[in-house]
Tab-separated table of C-alpha atoms in Angstrom:
chain	number	residue	atom	x	y	z
A	1	MET	CA	22.709	209.128	37.247
A	2	ALA	CA	19.968	207.360	35.263
A	3	ILE	CA	16.493	207.149	36.782
A	4	GLY	CA	15.897	203.868	38.709
A	5	LYS	CA	19.621	202.977	38.996
A	6	ASN	CA	21.094	202.876	42.490
A	7	LYS	CA	24.752	201.800	42.680
A	8	ARG	CA	24.676	201.152	46.473
A	9	LEU	CA	21.908	198.523	46.466
A	10	SER	CA	24.115	195.506	45.604
A	11	LYS	CA	27.243	196.457	47.555
A	12	GLY	CA	26.043	195.815	51.110
A	13	LYS	CA	27.316	197.767	54.077
A	14	LYS	CA	30.010	200.314	53.444
A	15	GLY	CA	33.435	199.542	54.951
A	16	LEU	CA	32.676	195.855	55.776
A	17	LYS	CA	35.929	193.830	55.590
A	18	LYS	CA	36.130	190.225	54.399
A	19	LYS	CA	36.998	187.693	57.107
A	20	ILE	CA	40.589	186.443	56.662
A	21	ILE	CA	41.123	182.715	57.329
A	22	ASP	CA	44.572	181.205	57.787
A	23	PRO	CA	45.142	178.931	54.728
A	24	PHE	CA	47.214	176.520	56.859
A	25	SER	CA	44.119	175.710	58.935
A	26	ARG	CA	42.879	173.582	55.992
A	27	LYS	CA	46.115	171.625	55.506
A	28	GLU	CA	47.569	168.339	56.767
A	29	TRP	CA	51.141	167.043	57.018
A	30	TYR	CA	52.215	163.782	55.341
A	31	GLU	CA	55.564	161.959	55.609
A	32	ILE	CA	57.477	161.103	52.417
A	33	ARG	CA	59.051	157.641	52.615
A	34	ALA	CA	61.872	156.336	50.408
A	35	PRO	CA	62.133	152.645	49.340
A	36	THR	CA	64.143	150.228	51.523
A	37	VAL	CA	67.071	150.320	49.052
A	38	PHE	CA	68.121	153.562	50.792
A	39	GLU	CA	69.359	153.816	54.370
A	40	THR	CA	67.205	156.794	55.378
A	41	ARG	CA	63.521	155.992	54.997
A	42	ILE	CA	61.758	159.247	55.981
A	43	VAL	CA	63.091	161.938	53.655
A	44	GLY	CA	60.734	164.813	54.461
A	45	LYS	CA	57.193	166.066	54.941
A	46	THR	CA	54.687	167.606	52.563
A	47	LEU	CA	51.488	169.647	52.924
A	48	VAL	CA	48.113	169.098	51.301
A	49	ASN	CA	44.578	170.445	51.757
A	50	ARG	CA	42.277	168.209	53.793
A	51	SER	CA	39.785	165.990	52.000
A	52	GLN	CA	36.549	167.901	51.598
A	53	GLY	CA	33.493	166.989	49.547
A	54	THR	CA	34.561	165.564	46.201
A	55	LYS	CA	38.162	166.768	46.639
A	56	ASN	CA	40.336	163.940	47.978
A	57	ALA	CA	43.736	164.763	49.489
A	58	VAL	CA	45.228	161.520	48.100
A	59	ASP	CA	44.589	162.671	44.516
A	60	TYR	CA	46.636	165.823	45.132
A	61	LEU	CA	49.513	163.873	46.736
A	62	LYS	CA	49.944	161.251	44.006
A	63	ASN	CA	52.528	161.986	41.280
A	64	ARG	CA	54.305	164.612	43.392
A	65	VAL	CA	58.060	164.487	42.746
A	66	VAL	CA	60.684	165.231	45.414
A	67	GLU	CA	64.439	165.634	44.895
A	68	VAL	CA	66.798	164.214	47.520
A	69	SER	CA	70.591	164.047	47.675
A	70	LEU	CA	72.080	160.563	47.887
A	71	GLY	CA	74.316	161.924	50.647
A	72	ASP	CA	71.179	162.432	52.774
A	73	LEU	CA	69.593	159.132	51.739
A	74	ASN	CA	72.676	157.061	52.649
A	75	LYS	CA	74.232	159.412	55.233
A	76	ASP	CA	77.460	159.684	53.249
A	77	GLU	CA	78.757	163.122	52.230
A	78	GLU	CA	80.997	161.595	49.530
A	79	GLN	CA	77.841	160.583	47.593
A	80	ALA	CA	76.237	164.037	47.848
A	81	PHE	CA	77.017	164.813	44.178
A	82	ARG	CA	74.318	162.337	43.080
A	83	LYS	CA	70.665	163.412	43.224
A	84	PHE	CA	67.603	161.156	43.156
A	85	LYS	CA	64.055	162.164	42.320
A	86	LEU	CA	61.289	160.085	43.913
A	87	ARG	CA	57.654	160.057	42.792
A	88	VAL	CA	54.686	159.524	45.143
A	89	ASP	CA	52.755	156.508	43.821
A	90	GLU	CA	50.552	155.557	46.777
A	91	VAL	CA	49.394	156.957	50.112
A	92	ALA	CA	49.013	154.705	53.171
A	93	GLY	CA	47.622	156.560	56.170
A	94	ARG	CA	49.879	159.603	56.646
A	95	ASN	CA	52.730	158.040	54.625
A	96	CYS	CA	53.513	158.849	50.972
A	97	LEU	CA	55.104	155.772	49.351
A	98	THR	CA	57.555	156.722	46.608
A	99	SER	CA	59.313	154.989	43.729
A	100	PHE	CA	62.284	155.901	41.511
A	101	HIS	CA	61.679	158.788	39.088
A	102	SER	CA	65.125	159.947	37.892
A	103	MET	CA	68.770	160.294	38.879
A	104	SER	CA	71.403	162.890	37.971
A	105	ILE	CA	74.719	164.287	39.154
A	106	THR	CA	75.255	167.878	40.239
A	107	THR	CA	76.547	170.469	37.778
A	108	ASP	CA	79.605	171.291	39.901
A	109	LYS	CA	80.659	167.609	39.924
A	110	LEU	CA	80.439	167.367	36.130
A	111	ARG	CA	82.314	170.651	35.627
A	112	SER	CA	85.082	169.532	37.972
A	113	LEU	CA	85.758	166.546	35.662
A	114	ILE	CA	86.028	168.568	32.448
A	115	LYS	CA	89.637	169.598	31.815
A	116	LYS	CA	91.761	170.599	28.861
A	117	TRP	CA	93.925	168.243	26.802
A	118	GLN	CA	91.500	165.322	27.025
A	119	THR	CA	88.496	163.992	25.099
A	120	MET	CA	85.043	163.782	26.662
A	121	ILE	CA	82.928	160.899	25.345
A	122	GLU	CA	79.159	160.782	25.905
A	123	ALA	CA	76.637	158.051	25.146
A	124	HIS	CA	72.948	157.465	25.795
A	125	VAL	CA	70.660	154.484	25.324
A	126	ASP	CA	67.037	153.457	25.999
A	127	VAL	CA	66.693	150.137	27.826
A	128	LYS	CA	63.946	148.128	29.542
A	129	THR	CA	64.300	146.500	32.955
A	130	THR	CA	62.900	143.054	33.787
A	131	ASP	CA	60.042	144.648	35.776
A	132	GLY	CA	58.845	146.850	32.897
A	133	TYR	CA	60.565	150.241	33.412
A	134	ILE	CA	61.880	151.873	30.224
A	135	LEU	CA	64.945	153.912	31.194
A	136	ARG	CA	67.074	156.413	29.296
A	137	LEU	CA	70.667	156.349	30.538
A	138	PHE	CA	73.330	158.985	29.834
A	139	ALA	CA	76.985	158.106	30.423
A	140	VAL	CA	80.148	160.208	30.266
A	141	ALA	CA	83.828	159.227	30.143
A	142	PHE	CA	87.161	161.053	29.810
A	143	THR	CA	90.387	159.893	28.209
A	144	LYS	CA	93.614	159.636	30.214
A	145	ARG	CA	97.309	159.070	29.556
A	146	HIS	CA	98.798	155.708	28.629
A	147	ILE	CA	101.243	154.171	31.095
A	148	GLY	CA	104.619	155.864	30.577
A	149	GLN	CA	103.216	158.514	28.223
A	150	THR	CA	105.153	161.786	28.116
A	151	LYS	CA	102.882	163.637	25.703
A	152	SER	CA	100.681	166.140	27.552
A	153	THR	CA	97.533	165.695	25.437
A	154	THR	CA	95.265	162.630	25.484
A	155	TYR	CA	93.021	163.224	22.476
A	156	ALA	CA	91.303	160.125	21.080
A	157	GLN	CA	90.724	159.661	17.347
A	158	SER	CA	87.149	159.838	16.039
A	159	SER	CA	87.198	156.085	15.255
A	160	GLN	CA	88.271	155.357	18.849
A	161	VAL	CA	85.529	157.638	20.195
A	162	ARG	CA	82.924	155.733	18.137
A	163	ALA	CA	84.267	152.375	19.343
A	164	ILE	CA	84.212	153.496	23.004
A	165	ARG	CA	80.707	154.936	22.628
A	166	LYS	CA	79.430	151.651	21.136
A	167	LYS	CA	81.036	149.685	23.976
A	168	MET	CA	79.433	152.030	26.534
A	169	MET	CA	75.983	151.544	24.993
A	170	ASP	CA	76.386	147.741	24.889
A	171	ILE	CA	77.449	147.495	28.534
A	172	MET	CA	74.630	149.798	29.745
A	173	THR	CA	72.111	147.705	27.790
A	174	ASN	CA	73.425	144.400	29.165
A	175	GLU	CA	73.574	145.632	32.765
A	176	VAL	CA	70.025	147.042	32.815
A	177	THR	CA	68.091	144.504	30.719
A	178	SER	CA	69.058	141.702	33.132
A	179	SER	CA	68.108	143.654	36.283
A	180	THR	CA	65.057	144.950	38.118
A	181	MET	CA	64.668	148.648	38.946
A	182	ARG	CA	65.870	148.011	42.505
A	183	GLU	CA	69.014	146.255	41.248
A	184	VAL	CA	69.705	149.102	38.790
A	185	ILE	CA	69.609	151.626	41.672
A	186	GLN	CA	72.039	149.420	43.618
A	187	LYS	CA	74.398	149.553	40.613
A	188	PHE	CA	74.197	153.363	40.400
A	189	ILE	CA	75.350	153.944	43.996
A	190	PRO	CA	78.805	152.231	43.815
A	191	GLU	CA	79.128	153.119	40.080
A	192	SER	CA	79.652	149.470	39.101
A	193	ILE	CA	78.486	150.111	35.506
A	194	GLY	CA	81.156	152.817	35.118
A	195	ARG	CA	83.882	150.437	36.294
A	196	GLU	CA	82.742	147.787	33.797
A	197	ILE	CA	82.924	150.344	30.965
A	198	GLU	CA	86.381	151.470	32.074
A	199	LYS	CA	87.718	147.887	32.029
A	200	ALA	CA	86.173	147.038	28.651
A	201	CYS	CA	87.359	150.215	26.908
A	202	HIS	CA	90.952	150.115	28.192
A	203	VAL	CA	92.105	148.155	25.119
A	204	ILE	CA	90.691	150.866	22.794
A	205	TYR	CA	91.947	153.919	24.724
A	206	PRO	CA	92.519	154.437	28.473
A	207	ILE	CA	89.562	156.251	30.064
A	208	GLN	CA	88.752	157.530	33.547
A	209	ASN	CA	85.938	159.146	35.568
A	210	VAL	CA	83.261	157.028	33.862
A	211	LEU	CA	79.868	157.971	35.314
A	212	ILE	CA	76.190	157.406	34.636
A	213	LYS	CA	75.506	161.140	34.756
A	214	LYS	CA	71.745	160.900	34.285
A	215	CYS	CA	68.944	158.345	34.247
A	216	LYS	CA	65.268	159.034	33.763
A	217	VAL	CA	62.181	156.864	33.411
A	218	VAL	CA	60.732	157.187	29.908
A	219	LYS	CA	57.794	154.892	30.642
A	220	PHE	CA	56.505	153.518	33.941
A	221	PRO	CA	54.924	150.049	34.180
A	222	LYS	CA	51.364	149.653	35.408
A	223	LEU	CA	51.239	150.397	39.135
A	224	ASP	CA	51.295	147.248	41.267
A	225	ALA	CA	50.342	148.249	44.827
A	226	GLN	CA	51.575	144.934	46.250
A	227	LYS	CA	55.072	145.321	44.758
A	228	LEU	CA	55.210	148.940	45.919
A	229	LEU	CA	54.408	147.900	49.497
A	230	GLU	CA	57.048	145.164	49.317
A	231	SER	CA	59.666	147.707	48.187
A	232	HIS	CA	58.869	149.770	51.304
A	233	GLY	CA	58.709	146.865	53.755
A	234	SER	CA	56.923	147.484	57.033
A	235	LEU	CA	55.678	151.055	57.484
A	236	GLU	CA	56.782	150.901	61.137
A	237	ASP	CA	60.318	150.034	60.013
A	238	THR	CA	62.234	153.275	59.602
A	239	GLY	CA	65.470	151.611	58.471
A	240	SER	CA	68.490	152.862	60.398
A	241	LYS	CA	67.985	155.108	63.396
A	242	VAL	CA	67.136	158.663	62.343
A	243	VAL	CA	67.704	161.595	64.694
A	244	LYS	CA	64.310	162.681	65.970
A	245	THR	CA	63.497	166.318	65.284
A	246	ASP	CA	61.353	168.608	67.403
A	247	PHE	CA	58.768	168.961	64.658
A	248	LYS	CA	55.253	169.866	65.835
A	249	GLU	CA	52.238	170.338	63.637
A	250	PRO	CA	51.086	173.986	63.926
A	251	GLU	CA	47.855	174.662	65.765
A	252	ILE	CA	44.783	175.393	63.666
A	253	GLN	CA	43.900	179.080	63.685
A	254	ALA	CA	40.392	180.238	62.856
A	255	GLU	CA	41.620	183.598	61.678
A	256	VAL	CA	44.705	185.789	61.639
């Protein structure tokens, strides 16, 4: 070893172990609330580190995205194939106020619709709602037999596919441009846009299982806290009665 160099000077006492602190002792629980358009208001809980110094807990909660099944939001198992993503836009007390982020259907639902001897027609379009959301909608439709048809296949010609796709895009544009974001969500749930497409395209070629398979927000409008609070109503109002769980916040532990 070189003269004047002692490796033990800067290492402290030999065998001293670092104190282990439970990371959950620094965290807080917040409730995630869905807008009043859904039946179930409280959709879950989320964790975040407590505010400390220049680090604010609210900054870490904003823009978090949660995925919830529509079957859970509306307490209807038949709607479980549709999934909604909600984004945290504001925090009021221990409540995270969310807004619509995207919607999609499950893979197993889409695969159950795809069968042989038929044509699948897809269309997508970018549209703007009256309250400033720019949405990208994806629709899917499947051909079916004419009344009294004996032929087993139901393939549409390419010209018919183009005509149906154009009609699908026009109807999606008309339905969304005249509605607010809340009204668009209310149209997704009963699939009213799909029924309109099915009626309009019947003269071109009979179609069935018309769904808005996906919708995502391309551009959000500037956040209006007042409108967001209105979409959530009273924070004490939990919508329909929700079964109370035995959830208890864990006790803070100084060390493990």
